[in-house]
Amino acid sequence: MTDHSAVPFVQVRGLTKRFSGVSALKNVSLSIERGEVHAVIGENGAGKSTLMKILAGVQRQDEGEILLDGVPIRLNGVEQALEQGIALIHQELNLADNLDVGSNIFLGREPKKFGFVKSDRIYREATQFLNMVGLEISPRTLVSSLTIGVQQMVEIAKALSVNARILIMDEPTSSLSQSETEELFRVIANLKSQGVTIIYISHRLFEIETIADRVTILRDGENAGILSKDEISHDSMVEAMVGRDISKFYARKSYTQNKTQLHVKSVRTQSWPQHTIDLKVKAGEMVGIAGLVGAGRTELLRAIFGVDKALSGSIFVSGKELTSLNCRTAINAGIAMVPEDRKNEGLILETGMRNNIGLPGLDQHRKAWLFANTRREKADSERSTQQMRIKTSSDSQQVRYLSGGNQQKVVIGKWLSMNPTVLLLDEPTRGVDIGAKQEIYRLMEELAAKGVAILFVSSEMEEVISMSDRVLVMHEGRISGELSRNDASEEAIMHLATGGRAAHPIEPKEDQ
Amino acid sequence: MKKILGILGLLIFICFATWMMAEESFISPFNTQNLIRRSAEFGIISIGAAFVIITAGIDLSIGSVICLVGCLLPWMLVEHQMPVPVALLLVAGISLTIGLSHGLLITKARLQPFVVTLCGLLFYRGLTRGIVHDQTQGFQGGFSGLRTLATGQVPIPSTDYNIPNPCLILVVVAILAIILLNCTVYGRYMLAIGRNETAARFSGINTDRVIILAYVICALLSGLGGMIFVLDVGSAQPVDFGNFYELYAIAGAVLGGCSLRGGEGTIIGVVIGAAVMQVLKNTITLVDQIPTNIEYAVIGAVILGGVVTDEMVKRFAAKRRAMMAKNQD
């Protein structure tokens, strides 16, 4: 019974889970060896998160069993999972950023004497766990003063402090920079050598190629295959996830016209006041902005759209200068923006799709006496639903119940009714499954074909390289280089993004 | 819609129970008219509070604005013998200015609504007491024409009952409020801002302007309320006129289905919510078994009960939806 070599460490058999009638998991099995890094991948909605939540005791399965060392275990609640040594590190960090690192690690389990917290013990022990994840910060550091990457490490240290033997990491790198990601991988390798088992969930396949020992693929809530170390490759994973041929995935034509549609002239943003930024996007052109997290890409888009006021500079749309740099003027001039954080900035989650889509147009399409044009709103919503192929039961269903991909389509759909001439997109496919991704790409192409100038920020190399007619690379608040479609390679972009000089210095181009 | 039915049910239940216990005295023409008049007056200020609450804000200064307007109106008319239209325009202008400054402080100076209007609560009352030197301000039997606005009534043919004028004013205010909130661009913006101000800003909405509008509406309706209250009562003591009325207004709005988190609420619900509070007060006065000194305790308990029930119904509905979906599977 206790022969470890014969029985897998963690075994999941026939797991089924339904949510309001929809099966999130159907008869899923999973088998994980002790001390391996096991990746679980799948499109959004494939059931990864549900499976992980069940393993971490957050949710209960409807059918099926979980075995640890061959012994069936019951997981009613997170505490029981922790007792078994299973800890989940959420995509969104769960740290109280007004407390220091040590207090966070021991939050809820503070060592006490007569009801008083024994702080010296907290800080002493916290230091040990911080060392295990390679952090050399003081446990008295305030969490709010740490970067996201370091906070993530603190989260891992916290899990280790409860003697976690199995760490579940849900999209741990989604907000990490390249170097932070590499640091995380070093920590993972180190933990692995200490016998900690890691279940790793990510959309970023190249990461999985780097660190995973085996990959379990889920598709539509069912097992869709398992890959051993030597079978893991980008194509094999994508093919198993999508279940269809991906050769045509990124193919696209160029629709660039001669007319300059967006001209950003000497704009200074609030976060990088020392640099001015100049850029032009032609009608039908797709320009990607690459760069590391924190390079000022989002800030640039926000300044162009006017949600953050630019300190100086001017913006021209179709040759006409915007009279003032605010959101309303930008929208009236034909600029639209799909923001990075769709849940907070893009959508009103508690409202239906129709009202979300209608919101930007309410003012422009209003009737006499400020009355809202509800008929127009309904028509716009229907048109966007069709054009974007949004899957929803009704246009008044609260958008928070939609999947990430469909939510993103609603955000884009919001702007279609405004017939934008310039479309700004910030991480348009973050947290979106491959099917929805393709549809978003297809729509970007359609808009470009109609002459819309598209300027988008993306941290996904493949996306930048394959979707852009031209790539601008940003580094510490300025545009450090420009690459044509043919020159844009991962190496060239990384070179510029990390502060290297452009191989061909950018020369100021004249309008044709 | 369900919320409106729920609160309407509560209103009917309380009325019925009071009728059972107090019998004739509750349904006498005198009592019902007074009750409806009071309910309508509080309904008006509750609608004002609702607009602010819907944009996820709060206005604690309602009672003090009522005091300011309620004392200044007779002061201007009687003591300074201003013409009626001038006095009315002045109080309207004062209310407008108050709302505007609240809105500007909250949006442009980015102060918290609670703090701004708490300071307003203290400031306007102190200001009133200073201006009128703590003297009770009254119409001294005059201005009966103007006072009909609040004290008058329209008889219902072939019955002993009349509709008090404030009730008619409430109907007009409520209809305008319903149209503003549900049919106009600005109303839709208020609901959107209450739910997610950032997303509203990203949709190109001038959120500052909409929020300022909400505070202006609230102050204007508080002013209108203050005017009707003083015309109704005939005099106002600056020390306690309108004291705690902001809490009645907020409670009416919350009982009527507004969430203090913003983005939720209906005008009809709020009007009924305000009425529930007044009927309760009336019940306590009429029913001998309930000692009048526990008035606030009763009102507090009923509001709490209403909110708890609403929350439980919501959870039950969510659970049932999940169950039904499961059964279909």
mmCIF file of N, CA and C in Angstrom, chain A residues 177-179 272 288-297 457-461 464-465 471-483 487-503 506:
data_model
loop_
_atom_site.group_PDB
_atom_site.id
_atom_site.type_symbol
_atom_site.label_atom_id
_atom_site.label_comp_id
_atom_site.label_asym_id
_atom_site.label_seq_id
_atom_site.Cartn_x
_atom_site.Cartn_y
_atom_site.Cartn_z
ATOM 1 N N SER A 177 7.396 40.284 -14.905
ATOM 2 C CA SER A 177 8.280 40.647 -16.005
ATOM 3 C C SER A 177 9.146 39.439 -16.351
ATOM 4 N N GLN A 178 9.908 39.583 -17.426
ATOM 5 C CA GLN A 178 10.756 38.495 -17.888
ATOM 6 C C GLN A 178 11.711 38.029 -16.775
ATOM 7 N N SER A 179 12.381 38.977 -16.136
ATOM 8 C CA SER A 179 13.383 38.578 -15.143
ATOM 9 C C SER A 179 12.716 37.983 -13.911
ATOM 10 N N TRP A 272 6.281 59.067 -17.165
ATOM 11 C CA TRP A 272 7.632 59.261 -17.709
ATOM 12 C C TRP A 272 7.742 60.673 -18.254
ATOM 13 N N GLY A 288 2.136 47.240 -33.418
ATOM 14 C CA GLY A 288 2.210 46.621 -32.100
ATOM 15 C C GLY A 288 3.251 47.325 -31.259
ATOM 16 N N ILE A 289 2.939 47.496 -29.976
ATOM 17 C CA ILE A 289 3.932 48.070 -29.072
ATOM 18 C C ILE A 289 4.405 46.958 -28.149
ATOM 19 N N ALA A 290 5.685 46.626 -28.251
ATOM 20 C CA ALA A 290 6.242 45.587 -27.394
ATOM 21 C C ALA A 290 7.062 46.254 -26.308
ATOM 22 N N GLY A 291 7.430 45.486 -25.334
ATOM 23 C CA GLY A 291 8.243 46.027 -24.252
ATOM 24 C C GLY A 291 7.977 45.248 -22.989
ATOM 25 N N LEU A 292 8.800 45.488 -21.997
ATOM 26 C CA LEU A 292 8.622 44.777 -20.739
ATOM 27 C C LEU A 292 7.519 45.450 -19.934
ATOM 28 N N VAL A 293 7.002 44.713 -18.968
ATOM 29 C CA VAL A 293 6.009 45.301 -18.074
ATOM 30 C C VAL A 293 6.642 46.500 -17.378
ATOM 31 N N GLY A 294 5.933 47.622 -17.378
ATOM 32 C CA GLY A 294 6.470 48.808 -16.723
ATOM 33 C C GLY A 294 7.265 49.707 -17.647
ATOM 34 N N ALA A 295 7.270 49.392 -18.936
ATOM 35 C CA ALA A 295 8.041 50.214 -19.873
ATOM 36 C C ALA A 295 7.275 51.467 -20.277
ATOM 37 N N GLY A 296 6.026 51.578 -19.846
ATOM 38 C CA GLY A 296 5.257 52.785 -20.145
ATOM 39 C C GLY A 296 4.318 52.620 -21.324
ATOM 40 N N ARG A 297 4.052 51.373 -21.716
ATOM 41 C CA ARG A 297 3.192 51.142 -22.886
ATOM 42 C C ARG A 297 1.741 51.489 -22.584
ATOM 43 N N VAL A 457 -0.933 47.111 -27.646
ATOM 44 C CA VAL A 457 0.144 46.738 -26.738
ATOM 45 C C VAL A 457 -0.007 45.264 -26.431
ATOM 46 N N SER A 458 1.087 44.526 -26.487
ATOM 47 C CA SER A 458 0.975 43.128 -26.132
ATOM 48 C C SER A 458 2.278 42.638 -25.535
ATOM 49 N N SER A 459 2.141 41.752 -24.543
ATOM 50 C CA SER A 459 3.336 41.163 -23.944
ATOM 51 C C SER A 459 3.599 39.801 -24.550
ATOM 52 N N GLU A 460 2.708 39.371 -25.438
ATOM 53 C CA GLU A 460 2.936 38.078 -26.075
ATOM 54 C C GLU A 460 3.696 38.289 -27.359
ATOM 55 N N MET A 461 4.905 37.778 -27.366
ATOM 56 C CA MET A 461 5.786 37.966 -28.515
ATOM 57 C C MET A 461 5.133 37.531 -29.822
ATOM 58 N N VAL A 464 2.586 40.003 -31.045
ATOM 59 C CA VAL A 464 3.172 41.227 -31.584
ATOM 60 C C VAL A 464 3.767 40.951 -32.960
ATOM 61 N N ILE A 465 4.540 39.886 -33.046
ATOM 62 C CA ILE A 465 5.266 39.624 -34.288
ATOM 63 C C ILE A 465 4.307 39.299 -35.430
ATOM 64 N N VAL A 471 6.488 47.095 -35.601
ATOM 65 C CA VAL A 471 6.550 46.921 -34.157
ATOM 66 C C VAL A 471 7.336 48.073 -33.553
ATOM 67 N N LEU A 472 6.735 48.721 -32.554
ATOM 68 C CA LEU A 472 7.474 49.727 -31.796
ATOM 69 C C LEU A 472 7.860 49.073 -30.476
ATOM 70 N N VAL A 473 9.091 49.239 -30.079
ATOM 71 C CA VAL A 473 9.508 48.643 -28.818
ATOM 72 C C VAL A 473 9.763 49.758 -27.819
ATOM 73 N N MET A 474 9.208 49.605 -26.631
ATOM 74 C CA MET A 474 9.398 50.631 -25.606
ATOM 75 C C MET A 474 10.319 50.128 -24.518
ATOM 76 N N HIS A 475 11.106 51.063 -24.008
ATOM 77 C CA HIS A 475 12.002 50.743 -22.898
ATOM 78 C C HIS A 475 12.061 51.953 -21.985
ATOM 79 N N GLU A 476 11.697 51.772 -20.750
ATOM 80 C CA GLU A 476 11.731 52.827 -19.740
ATOM 81 C C GLU A 476 11.179 54.158 -20.221
ATOM 82 N N GLY A 477 9.985 54.113 -20.739
ATOM 83 C CA GLY A 477 9.260 55.341 -21.028
ATOM 84 C C GLY A 477 9.483 55.943 -22.391
ATOM 85 N N ARG A 478 10.355 55.359 -23.193
ATOM 86 C CA ARG A 478 10.514 55.933 -24.537
ATOM 87 C C ARG A 478 10.483 54.808 -25.569
ATOM 88 N N ILE A 479 10.321 55.219 -26.827
ATOM 89 C CA ILE A 479 10.337 54.220 -27.891
ATOM 90 C C ILE A 479 11.795 53.966 -28.249
ATOM 91 N N SER A 480 12.266 52.768 -27.952
ATOM 92 C CA SER A 480 13.693 52.507 -28.126
ATOM 93 C C SER A 480 14.008 51.976 -29.509
ATOM 94 N N GLY A 481 12.992 51.633 -30.271
ATOM 95 C CA GLY A 481 13.282 51.162 -31.612
ATOM 96 C C GLY A 481 12.033 50.783 -32.364
ATOM 97 N N GLU A 482 12.196 50.681 -33.658
ATOM 98 C CA GLU A 482 11.069 50.335 -34.517
ATOM 99 C C GLU A 482 11.522 49.206 -35.422
ATOM 100 N N LEU A 483 10.670 48.208 -35.602
ATOM 101 C CA LEU A 483 11.039 47.076 -36.442
ATOM 102 C C LEU A 483 9.959 46.884 -37.492
ATOM 103 N N ASP A 487 11.651 42.488 -40.060
ATOM 104 C CA ASP A 487 12.759 42.472 -39.100
ATOM 105 C C ASP A 487 12.330 42.028 -37.709
ATOM 106 N N ALA A 488 11.019 42.003 -37.478
ATOM 107 C CA ALA A 488 10.544 41.730 -36.122
ATOM 108 C C ALA A 488 10.766 40.271 -35.763
ATOM 109 N N SER A 489 11.709 40.038 -34.909
ATOM 110 C CA SER A 489 11.909 38.686 -34.398
ATOM 111 C C SER A 489 11.953 38.798 -32.881
ATOM 112 N N GLU A 490 11.777 37.671 -32.219
ATOM 113 C CA GLU A 490 11.767 37.685 -30.769
ATOM 114 C C GLU A 490 13.069 38.277 -30.228
ATOM 115 N N GLU A 491 14.178 37.885 -30.863
ATOM 116 C CA GLU A 491 15.481 38.355 -30.382
ATOM 117 C C GLU A 491 15.599 39.860 -30.553
ATOM 118 N N ALA A 492 15.193 40.341 -31.743
ATOM 119 C CA ALA A 492 15.326 41.774 -32.015
ATOM 120 C C ALA A 492 14.492 42.584 -31.028
ATOM 121 N N ILE A 493 13.294 42.111 -30.745
ATOM 122 C CA ILE A 493 12.419 42.836 -29.825
ATOM 123 C C ILE A 493 13.004 42.829 -28.418
ATOM 124 N N MET A 494 13.437 41.669 -27.973
ATOM 125 C CA MET A 494 13.980 41.567 -26.620
ATOM 126 C C MET A 494 15.211 42.455 -26.474
ATOM 127 N N HIS A 495 15.981 42.514 -27.537
ATOM 128 C CA HIS A 495 17.184 43.334 -27.530
ATOM 129 C C HIS A 495 16.825 44.797 -27.241
ATOM 130 N N LEU A 496 15.827 45.289 -27.979
ATOM 131 C CA LEU A 496 15.415 46.687 -27.800
ATOM 132 C C LEU A 496 14.691 46.902 -26.471
ATOM 133 N N ALA A 497 13.914 45.900 -26.085
ATOM 134 C CA ALA A 497 13.098 46.057 -24.879
ATOM 135 C C ALA A 497 13.953 46.101 -23.627
ATOM 136 N N THR A 498 15.129 45.491 -23.702
ATOM 137 C CA THR A 498 15.981 45.462 -22.521
ATOM 138 C C THR A 498 17.006 46.590 -22.557
ATOM 139 N N GLY A 499 16.810 47.518 -23.498
ATOM 140 C CA GLY A 499 17.644 48.713 -23.494
ATOM 141 C C GLY A 499 18.768 48.699 -24.505
ATOM 142 N N GLY A 500 18.797 47.670 -25.350
ATOM 143 C CA GLY A 500 19.822 47.618 -26.387
ATOM 144 C C GLY A 500 19.537 48.635 -27.471
ATOM 145 N N ARG A 501 20.530 48.946 -28.269
ATOM 146 C CA ARG A 501 20.368 49.905 -29.347
ATOM 147 C C ARG A 501 19.762 49.223 -30.571
ATOM 148 N N ALA A 502 19.036 50.001 -31.346
ATOM 149 C CA ALA A 502 18.466 49.455 -32.571
ATOM 150 C C ALA A 502 19.587 49.174 -33.560
ATOM 151 N N ALA A 503 19.470 48.062 -34.270
ATOM 152 C CA ALA A 503 20.468 47.737 -35.278
ATOM 153 C C ALA A 503 20.460 48.817 -36.365
ATOM 154 N N ILE A 506 16.384 54.572 -35.859
ATOM 155 C CA ILE A 506 15.149 55.025 -36.498
ATOM 156 C C ILE A 506 15.406 56.367 -37.163
#
